[in-house]
Coordinates of C-alpha atoms in Angstrom, one line a residue:
X1165 CA -10.8 12.7 -75.6
X1166 CA -14.3 13.0 -74.2
X1167 CA -14.2 9.4 -73.1
X1168 CA -10.8 9.9 -71.5
X1169 CA -12.0 13.0 -69.7
X1170 CA -15.0 11.2 -68.4
X1171 CA -12.9 8.3 -67.1
X1172 CA -10.5 10.6 -65.3
X1173 CA -13.4 12.5 -63.9
X1174 CA -15.0 9.3 -62.6
X1175 CA -11.7 8.1 -61.1
X1176 CA -11.3 11.5 -59.3
X1177 CA -14.7 11.2 -57.8
X1178 CA -14.0 7.6 -56.7
X1179 CA -10.7 8.6 -55.0
X1180 CA -12.5 11.5 -53.3
X1181 CA -15.2 9.1 -52.0
X1182 CA -12.5 6.7 -50.7
X1183 CA -10.5 9.5 -49.0
X1184 CA -13.7 10.9 -47.5
X1185 CA -14.7 7.5 -46.2
X1186 CA -11.3 7.0 -44.7
X1187 CA -11.4 10.4 -43.1
X1188 CA -14.9 9.8 -41.6
X1189 CA -13.7 6.4 -40.3
X1190 CA -10.7 7.9 -38.6
X1191 CA -12.8 10.7 -37.0
X1192 CA -15.4 8.2 -35.8
X1193 CA -12.8 5.8 -34.5
X1194 CA -11.0 8.6 -32.7
X1195 CA -14.2 9.9 -31.2
X1196 CA -15.1 6.4 -29.9
X1197 CA -11.7 5.9 -28.4
X1198 CA -11.9 9.3 -26.7
X1199 CA -15.4 8.5 -25.4
X1200 CA -14.2 5.2 -24.0
X1201 CA -11.2 6.8 -22.3
X1202 CA -13.5 9.4 -20.7
X1203 CA -16.0 6.7 -19.6
X1204 CA -13.1 4.7 -18.1
X1205 CA -11.8 7.8 -16.3
X1206 CA -15.3 8.5 -14.9
X1207 CA -15.7 4.9 -13.8
X1208 CA -12.3 4.9 -12.0
X1209 CA -13.1 8.2 -10.2
X1210 CA -16.4 6.7 -9.0
X1211 CA -14.6 3.6 -7.8
X1212 CA -12.0 5.8 -6.1
X1213 CA -14.7 7.6 -4.1
X1214 CA -16.2 4.3 -3.1
X1215 CA -12.7 3.0 -2.1
X1216 CA -12.1 6.2 -0.1
X1217 CA -15.3 5.6 1.9
X1218 CA -14.4 2.0 2.5
X1219 CA -10.9 3.0 3.5
X1220 CA -12.3 5.4 6.1
X1221 CA -14.5 2.7 7.6
X1222 CA -11.6 0.2 7.6
X1223 CA -9.2 2.8 9.1
X1224 CA -11.5 3.4 12.0
X1225 CA -11.8 -0.3 12.6
X1226 CA -8.0 -0.7 12.2
X1227 CA -7.3 2.0 14.9
X1228 CA -9.4 0.0 17.3
X1229 CA -7.6 -3.2 16.4
X1230 CA -4.2 -1.4 16.7
X1231 CA -5.0 -0.2 20.2
X1232 CA -6.0 -3.7 21.2
X1233 CA -2.9 -5.1 19.5
X1234 CA -0.6 -2.7 21.3
X1235 CA -2.2 -3.6 24.6
X1236 CA -1.6 -7.3 24.0
X1237 CA 2.0 -6.5 22.9
X1238 CA 2.7 -4.5 26.1
X1239 CA 1.2 -7.3 28.2
X1240 CA 3.4 -9.8 26.4
X1241 CA 6.4 -7.6 27.0
X1242 CA 5.6 -7.3 30.7
X1243 CA 5.4 -11.1 31.0
X1244 CA 8.8 -11.4 29.2
X1245 CA 10.3 -8.8 31.6
X1246 CA 9.0 -10.7 34.6
X1247 CA 10.5 -13.9 33.2
X1248 CA 13.8 -12.2 32.5
X1249 CA 13.8 -10.8 36.1
X1250 CA 13.2 -14.2 37.5
X1251 CA 16.1 -15.6 35.4
X1252 CA 18.4 -12.8 36.6
X1253 CA 17.5 -13.4 40.2
X1254 CA 18.2 -17.1 39.8
X1255 CA 21.5 -16.3 38.1
X1256 CA 22.4 -13.9 41.0
X1257 CA 21.7 -16.6 43.5
X1258 CA 24.1 -18.9 41.6
X1259 CA 27.1 -16.8 40.6
X1260 CA 28.7 -19.7 38.7
X1261 CA 25.7 -19.8 36.3
X1262 CA 26.3 -18.3 32.8
X1263 CA 24.3 -15.2 32.2
X1264 CA 22.4 -15.2 28.9
X1265 CA 23.5 -12.6 26.4
X1266 CA 20.9 -10.7 24.3
X1267 CA 21.5 -8.5 21.4
X1268 CA 18.9 -6.7 19.4
X1269 CA 19.7 -3.5 17.4
X1270 CA 22.9 -1.5 17.4
X1271 CA 22.7 -1.1 21.2
X1272 CA 22.4 -4.9 21.7
X1273 CA 19.2 -4.4 23.6
X1274 CA 17.0 -6.9 25.2
X1275 CA 14.0 -8.2 23.3
X1276 CA 11.6 -6.2 25.4
X1277 CA 13.6 -3.0 24.9
X1278 CA 13.9 -3.7 21.1
X1279 CA 10.1 -4.0 20.9
X1280 CA 9.6 -0.7 22.9
X1281 CA 12.1 1.0 20.5
X1282 CA 10.1 -0.3 17.5
X1283 CA 6.8 1.0 18.9
X1284 CA 8.5 4.4 19.6
X1285 CA 9.5 4.5 15.9
X1286 CA 5.8 4.1 14.9
X1287 CA 4.7 6.8 17.4
X1288 CA 7.4 9.2 16.1
X1289 CA 6.3 8.5 12.5
X1290 CA 2.7 9.2 13.4
X1291 CA 3.7 12.5 15.0
X1292 CA 5.8 13.5 12.0
X1293 CA 2.8 12.7 9.7
X1294 CA 0.5 14.9 11.7
X1295 CA 3.0 17.7 11.1
X1296 CA 3.3 16.8 7.4
X1297 CA 7.0 16.2 7.9
X1298 CA 7.2 13.3 5.4
X1299 CA 10.9 13.0 5.3
X1300 CA 11.1 12.5 9.1
X1301 CA 8.1 10.1 9.0
X1302 CA 9.8 8.0 6.3
X1303 CA 13.0 7.8 8.3
X1304 CA 11.1 6.6 11.4
X1305 CA 9.2 4.1 9.4
X1306 CA 12.4 2.7 7.9
X1307 CA 13.8 2.4 11.4
X1308 CA 10.6 0.6 12.5
X1309 CA 10.9 -1.8 9.6
X1310 CA 14.5 -2.7 10.6
X1311 CA 13.5 -3.2 14.2
X1312 CA 10.5 -5.3 13.2
X1313 CA 12.8 -7.6 11.2
X1314 CA 15.3 -7.9 14.1
X1315 CA 12.5 -9.0 16.6
X1316 CA 10.9 -11.2 13.9
X1317 CA 7.6 -9.4 13.9
X1318 CA 6.1 -9.7 10.4
X1319 CA 3.0 -7.9 11.3
X1320 CA 5.0 -4.8 12.4
X1321 CA 7.2 -5.1 9.3
X1322 CA 4.1 -5.1 7.1
X1323 CA 2.7 -2.1 8.9
X1324 CA 6.0 -0.2 8.6
X1325 CA 6.2 -0.8 4.8
X1326 CA 2.6 0.1 4.3
X1327 CA 3.2 3.3 6.1
X1328 CA 6.2 4.0 3.8
X1329 CA 3.8 3.5 0.8
X1330 CA 1.5 6.2 2.3
X1331 CA 4.4 8.6 2.7
X1332 CA 5.6 8.0 -0.8
X1333 CA 2.1 8.8 -2.1
X1334 CA 2.0 12.0 -0.1
X1335 CA 5.4 12.9 -1.7
X1336 CA 4.0 12.2 -5.2
X1337 CA 6.3 9.1 -5.7
X1338 CA 3.5 6.8 -6.8
X1339 CA 5.7 4.2 -8.4
X1340 CA 7.7 3.6 -5.2
X1341 CA 4.4 3.5 -3.3
X1342 CA 3.2 0.7 -5.5
X1343 CA 6.5 -1.2 -5.0
X1344 CA 6.0 -0.9 -1.2
X1345 CA 2.4 -2.2 -1.4
X1346 CA 3.6 -5.1 -3.5
X1347 CA 6.0 -6.0 -0.7
X1348 CA 3.1 -5.8 1.8
X1349 CA 1.2 -8.3 -0.3
X1350 CA 4.2 -10.7 -0.3
X1351 CA 4.4 -10.5 3.5
X1352 CA 0.7 -11.1 3.8
X1353 CA 1.0 -14.2 1.7
X1354 CA 3.9 -15.5 3.8
X1355 CA 1.8 -14.8 7.0
X1356 CA -1.3 -16.4 5.3
X1357 CA -3.1 -13.3 6.5
X1358 CA -5.1 -11.5 3.8
X1359 CA -7.3 -9.3 6.0
X1360 CA -5.9 -6.1 4.5
X1361 CA -5.6 -7.1 0.9
X1362 CA -8.8 -5.2 -0.1
X1363 CA -7.3 -2.0 1.3
X1364 CA -3.9 -2.6 -0.4
X1365 CA -5.5 -3.2 -3.8
X1366 CA -7.5 0.0 -3.4
X1367 CA -4.4 2.0 -2.5
X1368 CA -2.6 0.5 -5.5
X1369 CA -5.5 1.5 -7.7
X1370 CA -5.4 5.0 -6.4
X1371 CA -1.7 5.2 -7.1
X1372 CA -2.1 3.9 -10.7
X1373 CA -4.9 6.5 -11.2
X1374 CA -2.6 9.3 -10.0
X1375 CA 0.0 8.0 -12.6
X1376 CA -2.6 8.1 -15.3
X1377 CA -2.6 4.3 -15.9
X1378 CA -6.4 3.8 -15.9
X1379 CA -6.2 0.2 -17.2
X1380 CA -4.0 -0.9 -14.2
X1381 CA -6.2 1.2 -11.9
X1382 CA -9.3 -0.5 -13.1
X1383 CA -7.7 -4.0 -12.6
X1384 CA -6.8 -3.2 -9.0
X1385 CA -10.2 -1.6 -8.3
X1386 CA -11.8 -4.8 -9.5
X1387 CA -9.5 -6.9 -7.2
X1388 CA -10.4 -4.5 -4.3
X1389 CA -14.2 -4.9 -4.9
X1390 CA -13.8 -8.7 -5.3
X1391 CA -12.0 -9.0 -1.9
X1392 CA -14.7 -6.9 -0.2
X1393 CA -17.4 -9.1 -1.7
X1394 CA -15.6 -12.2 -0.5
X1395 CA -15.4 -10.7 3.0

Protein backbone atom coordinates (compact mmCIF):
# COMPACT_ATOMS: atom_id res chain seq x y z
CA UNK A 1 0.00 0.00 0.00
CA UNK A 2 2.88 2.42 0.74
CA UNK A 3 4.33 1.68 -2.71
CA UNK A 4 0.91 2.26 -4.37
CA UNK A 5 0.45 5.52 -2.46
CA UNK A 6 3.92 6.61 -3.51
CA UNK A 7 3.18 5.82 -7.18
CA UNK A 8 -0.09 7.72 -7.16
CA UNK A 9 1.57 10.62 -5.42
CA UNK A 10 4.34 10.69 -8.02
CA UNK A 11 1.78 10.48 -10.87
CA UNK A 12 -0.18 13.37 -9.35
CA UNK A 13 2.93 15.51 -9.17
CA UNK A 14 3.79 14.63 -12.79
CA UNK A 15 0.27 15.61 -14.01
CA UNK A 16 0.46 18.85 -12.06
CA UNK A 17 3.81 19.65 -13.70
CA UNK A 18 2.38 18.89 -17.18
CA UNK A 19 -0.70 21.05 -16.56
CA UNK A 20 1.43 23.85 -15.17
CA UNK A 21 3.76 23.71 -18.18
CA UNK A 22 0.81 23.81 -20.60
CA UNK A 23 -0.76 26.72 -18.73
CA UNK A 24 2.50 28.68 -18.75
CA UNK A 25 2.93 27.94 -22.46
CA UNK A 26 -0.59 29.17 -23.24
CA UNK A 27 -0.09 32.34 -21.22
CA UNK A 28 3.27 33.06 -22.84
CA UNK A 29 1.90 32.32 -26.33
CA UNK A 30 -1.07 34.59 -25.74
CA UNK A 31 1.16 37.36 -24.42
CA UNK A 32 3.44 37.12 -27.48
CA UNK A 33 0.46 37.19 -29.86
CA UNK A 34 -0.97 40.22 -28.06
CA UNK A 35 2.40 41.97 -28.15
CA UNK A 36 2.73 41.35 -31.89
CA UNK A 37 -0.79 42.69 -32.52
CA UNK A 38 0.01 45.84 -30.52
CA UNK A 39 3.30 46.31 -32.38
CA UNK A 40 1.51 45.84 -35.73
CA UNK A 41 -1.12 48.38 -34.72
CA UNK A 42 1.56 50.90 -33.70
CA UNK A 43 3.45 50.32 -36.94
CA UNK A 44 0.32 50.84 -39.04
CA UNK A 45 -0.51 54.03 -37.15
CA UNK A 46 2.99 55.40 -37.85
CA UNK A 47 2.65 54.48 -41.51
CA UNK A 48 -0.75 56.11 -41.56
CA UNK A 49 0.71 59.37 -40.28
CA UNK A 50 3.45 59.21 -42.92
CA UNK A 51 0.87 58.52 -45.60
CA UNK A 52 -1.26 61.46 -44.42
CA UNK A 53 1.73 63.79 -44.77
CA UNK A 54 2.53 62.41 -48.22
CA UNK A 55 -1.13 62.69 -49.21
CA UNK A 56 -1.19 66.36 -48.18
CA UNK A 57 1.86 67.09 -50.34
CA UNK A 58 0.45 65.18 -53.28
CA UNK A 59 -2.95 66.82 -52.86
CA UNK A 60 -1.38 70.28 -53.17
CA UNK A 61 0.45 69.15 -56.28
CA UNK A 62 -2.73 67.57 -57.63
CA UNK A 63 -4.67 70.83 -57.22
CA UNK A 64 -2.06 72.61 -59.33
CA UNK A 65 -2.25 69.87 -61.97
CA UNK A 66 -6.07 69.94 -61.89
CA UNK A 67 -6.14 73.69 -62.51
CA UNK A 68 -3.75 73.25 -65.42
CA UNK A 69 -5.81 70.32 -66.73
CA UNK A 70 -9.06 72.30 -66.54
CA UNK A 71 -7.45 75.16 -68.45
CA UNK A 72 -6.33 72.77 -71.18
CA UNK A 73 -9.79 71.16 -71.27
CA UNK A 74 -11.50 74.53 -71.65
CA UNK A 75 -9.07 75.51 -74.40
CA UNK A 76 -9.80 72.26 -76.19
CA UNK A 77 -13.55 72.85 -75.82
CA UNK A 78 -13.18 76.34 -77.22
CA UNK A 79 -11.38 74.96 -80.29
CA UNK A 80 -14.11 72.36 -80.74
CA UNK A 81 -16.81 75.03 -80.51
CA UNK A 82 -15.02 77.14 -83.11
CA UNK A 83 -14.76 74.14 -85.42
CA UNK A 84 -18.42 73.37 -84.84
CA UNK A 85 -19.38 76.97 -85.60
CA UNK A 86 -17.42 76.86 -88.84
CA UNK A 87 -19.19 73.63 -89.78
CA UNK A 88 -22.59 75.18 -89.04
CA UNK A 89 -21.75 78.29 -91.07
CA UNK A 90 -20.72 76.07 -93.97
CA UNK A 91 -23.95 74.07 -93.63
CA UNK A 92 -26.03 77.24 -93.58
CA UNK A 93 -24.38 78.41 -96.76
CA UNK A 94 -25.27 75.06 -98.35
CA UNK A 95 -28.87 74.25 -97.30
CA UNK A 96 -28.82 70.92 -99.05
CA UNK A 97 -26.00 69.67 -96.85
CA UNK A 98 -26.88 67.27 -94.07
CA UNK A 99 -26.52 68.68 -90.58
CA UNK A 100 -24.55 66.47 -88.19
CA UNK A 101 -26.51 65.17 -85.23
CA UNK A 102 -24.84 65.01 -81.82
CA UNK A 103 -26.23 63.31 -78.78
CA UNK A 104 -24.54 63.22 -75.37
CA UNK A 105 -26.50 62.74 -72.17
CA UNK A 106 -30.28 62.72 -71.66
CA UNK A 107 -30.58 66.13 -73.36
CA UNK A 108 -28.65 64.93 -76.45
CA UNK A 109 -26.16 67.75 -75.92
CA UNK A 110 -23.12 68.59 -77.98
CA UNK A 111 -19.74 67.24 -76.93
CA UNK A 112 -18.66 70.65 -75.66
CA UNK A 113 -21.84 71.04 -73.61
CA UNK A 114 -21.53 67.50 -72.24
CA UNK A 115 -18.01 68.28 -71.04
CA UNK A 116 -19.19 71.50 -69.40
CA UNK A 117 -21.97 69.58 -67.66
CA UNK A 118 -19.42 67.04 -66.42
CA UNK A 119 -17.17 69.77 -64.99
CA UNK A 120 -20.24 71.34 -63.35
CA UNK A 121 -20.91 68.01 -61.60
CA UNK A 122 -17.38 68.02 -60.19
CA UNK A 123 -17.77 71.62 -58.98
CA UNK A 124 -21.12 70.82 -57.35
CA UNK A 125 -19.61 67.77 -55.66
CA UNK A 126 -16.74 69.88 -54.31
CA UNK A 127 -19.20 72.45 -52.96
CA UNK A 128 -21.30 69.74 -51.30
CA UNK A 129 -18.18 68.26 -49.68
CA UNK A 130 -17.21 71.66 -48.26
CA UNK A 131 -20.63 71.73 -46.58
CA UNK A 132 -20.24 68.06 -45.49
CA UNK A 133 -23.35 67.14 -47.47
CA UNK A 134 -22.01 63.70 -48.42
CA UNK A 135 -25.22 62.37 -49.97
CA UNK A 136 -25.37 65.30 -52.39
CA UNK A 137 -21.65 65.01 -53.12
CA UNK A 138 -22.02 61.30 -53.93
CA UNK A 139 -24.96 62.02 -56.24
CA UNK A 140 -22.98 64.66 -58.17
CA UNK A 141 -19.97 62.35 -58.43
CA UNK A 142 -22.12 59.54 -59.83
CA UNK A 143 -23.45 62.00 -62.42
CA UNK A 144 -19.89 63.03 -63.20
CA UNK A 145 -18.90 59.39 -63.69
CA UNK A 146 -21.78 58.81 -66.13
CA UNK A 147 -20.92 61.96 -68.05
CA UNK A 148 -17.25 60.97 -68.19
CA UNK A 149 -18.14 57.62 -69.73
CA UNK A 150 -20.41 59.30 -72.28
CA UNK A 151 -17.66 61.65 -73.48
CA UNK A 152 -15.07 58.83 -73.21
CA UNK A 153 -12.87 60.60 -70.66
CA UNK A 154 -11.17 57.89 -68.60
CA UNK A 155 -9.24 60.46 -66.60
CA UNK A 156 -12.45 62.17 -65.47
CA UNK A 157 -14.12 58.80 -64.81
CA UNK A 158 -11.20 57.80 -62.60
CA UNK A 159 -11.42 61.09 -60.68
CA UNK A 160 -15.17 60.69 -60.16
CA UNK A 161 -14.82 57.15 -58.78
CA UNK A 162 -11.95 58.18 -56.52
CA UNK A 163 -14.12 61.00 -55.21
CA UNK A 164 -16.86 58.47 -54.48
CA UNK A 165 -14.37 56.42 -52.46
CA UNK A 166 -13.55 59.53 -50.42
CA UNK A 167 -17.25 60.14 -49.70
CA UNK A 168 -17.83 56.50 -48.70
CA UNK A 169 -14.94 56.73 -46.25
CA UNK A 170 -16.45 59.89 -44.76
CA UNK A 171 -19.73 58.02 -44.36
CA UNK A 172 -17.99 55.11 -42.64
CA UNK A 173 -18.58 52.67 -45.52
CA UNK A 174 -14.98 51.55 -45.81
CA UNK A 175 -15.69 48.32 -47.73
CA UNK A 176 -17.41 50.23 -50.55
CA UNK A 177 -14.57 52.76 -50.52
CA UNK A 178 -12.07 49.94 -51.11
CA UNK A 179 -14.21 48.62 -53.98
CA UNK A 180 -14.18 52.08 -55.61
CA UNK A 181 -10.42 52.36 -55.20
CA UNK A 182 -9.95 48.95 -56.81
CA UNK A 183 -11.94 50.24 -59.80
CA UNK A 184 -9.64 53.26 -59.94
CA UNK A 185 -6.61 50.96 -60.16
CA UNK A 186 -8.24 49.03 -63.00
CA UNK A 187 -8.83 52.23 -64.99
CA UNK A 188 -5.22 53.32 -64.31
CA UNK A 189 -4.01 50.01 -65.74
CA UNK A 190 -6.16 50.44 -68.85
CA UNK A 191 -4.80 53.98 -69.26
CA UNK A 192 -1.27 52.77 -68.49
CA UNK A 193 -1.03 55.70 -66.12
CA UNK A 194 0.07 54.79 -62.60
CA UNK A 195 0.93 58.29 -61.34
CA UNK A 196 -1.61 58.09 -58.51
CA UNK A 197 -1.17 54.44 -57.48
CA UNK A 198 0.82 55.34 -54.35
CA UNK A 199 -2.02 57.57 -53.14
CA UNK A 200 -4.61 54.90 -53.91
CA UNK A 201 -2.66 52.22 -52.03
CA UNK A 202 -2.34 54.59 -49.06
CA UNK A 203 -6.09 55.30 -49.06
CA UNK A 204 -6.85 51.57 -49.24
CA UNK A 205 -4.48 50.96 -46.32
CA UNK A 206 -6.27 53.64 -44.29
CA UNK A 207 -9.63 52.04 -45.08
CA UNK A 208 -8.42 48.58 -44.02
CA UNK A 209 -7.02 50.11 -40.83
CA UNK A 210 -10.44 51.61 -40.07
CA UNK A 211 -11.97 48.15 -40.61
CA UNK A 212 -9.47 46.63 -38.19
CA UNK A 213 -7.80 44.47 -40.84
CA UNK A 214 -4.22 45.32 -39.91
CA UNK A 215 -2.69 42.59 -42.07
CA UNK A 216 -4.31 43.98 -45.25
CA UNK A 217 -3.50 47.51 -44.10
CA UNK A 218 0.17 46.57 -43.72
CA UNK A 219 0.23 45.04 -47.21
CA UNK A 220 -1.14 48.20 -48.83
CA UNK A 221 1.09 50.50 -46.79
CA UNK A 222 4.05 48.45 -48.10
CA UNK A 223 2.77 48.85 -51.68
CA UNK A 224 2.31 52.57 -51.10
CA UNK A 225 5.87 53.00 -49.82
CA UNK A 226 7.24 50.85 -52.66
CA UNK A 227 5.53 53.09 -55.24
CA UNK A 228 6.88 56.23 -53.58
CA UNK A 229 10.39 54.82 -53.56
CA UNK A 230 10.08 53.88 -57.24
CA UNK A 231 9.05 57.47 -58.02
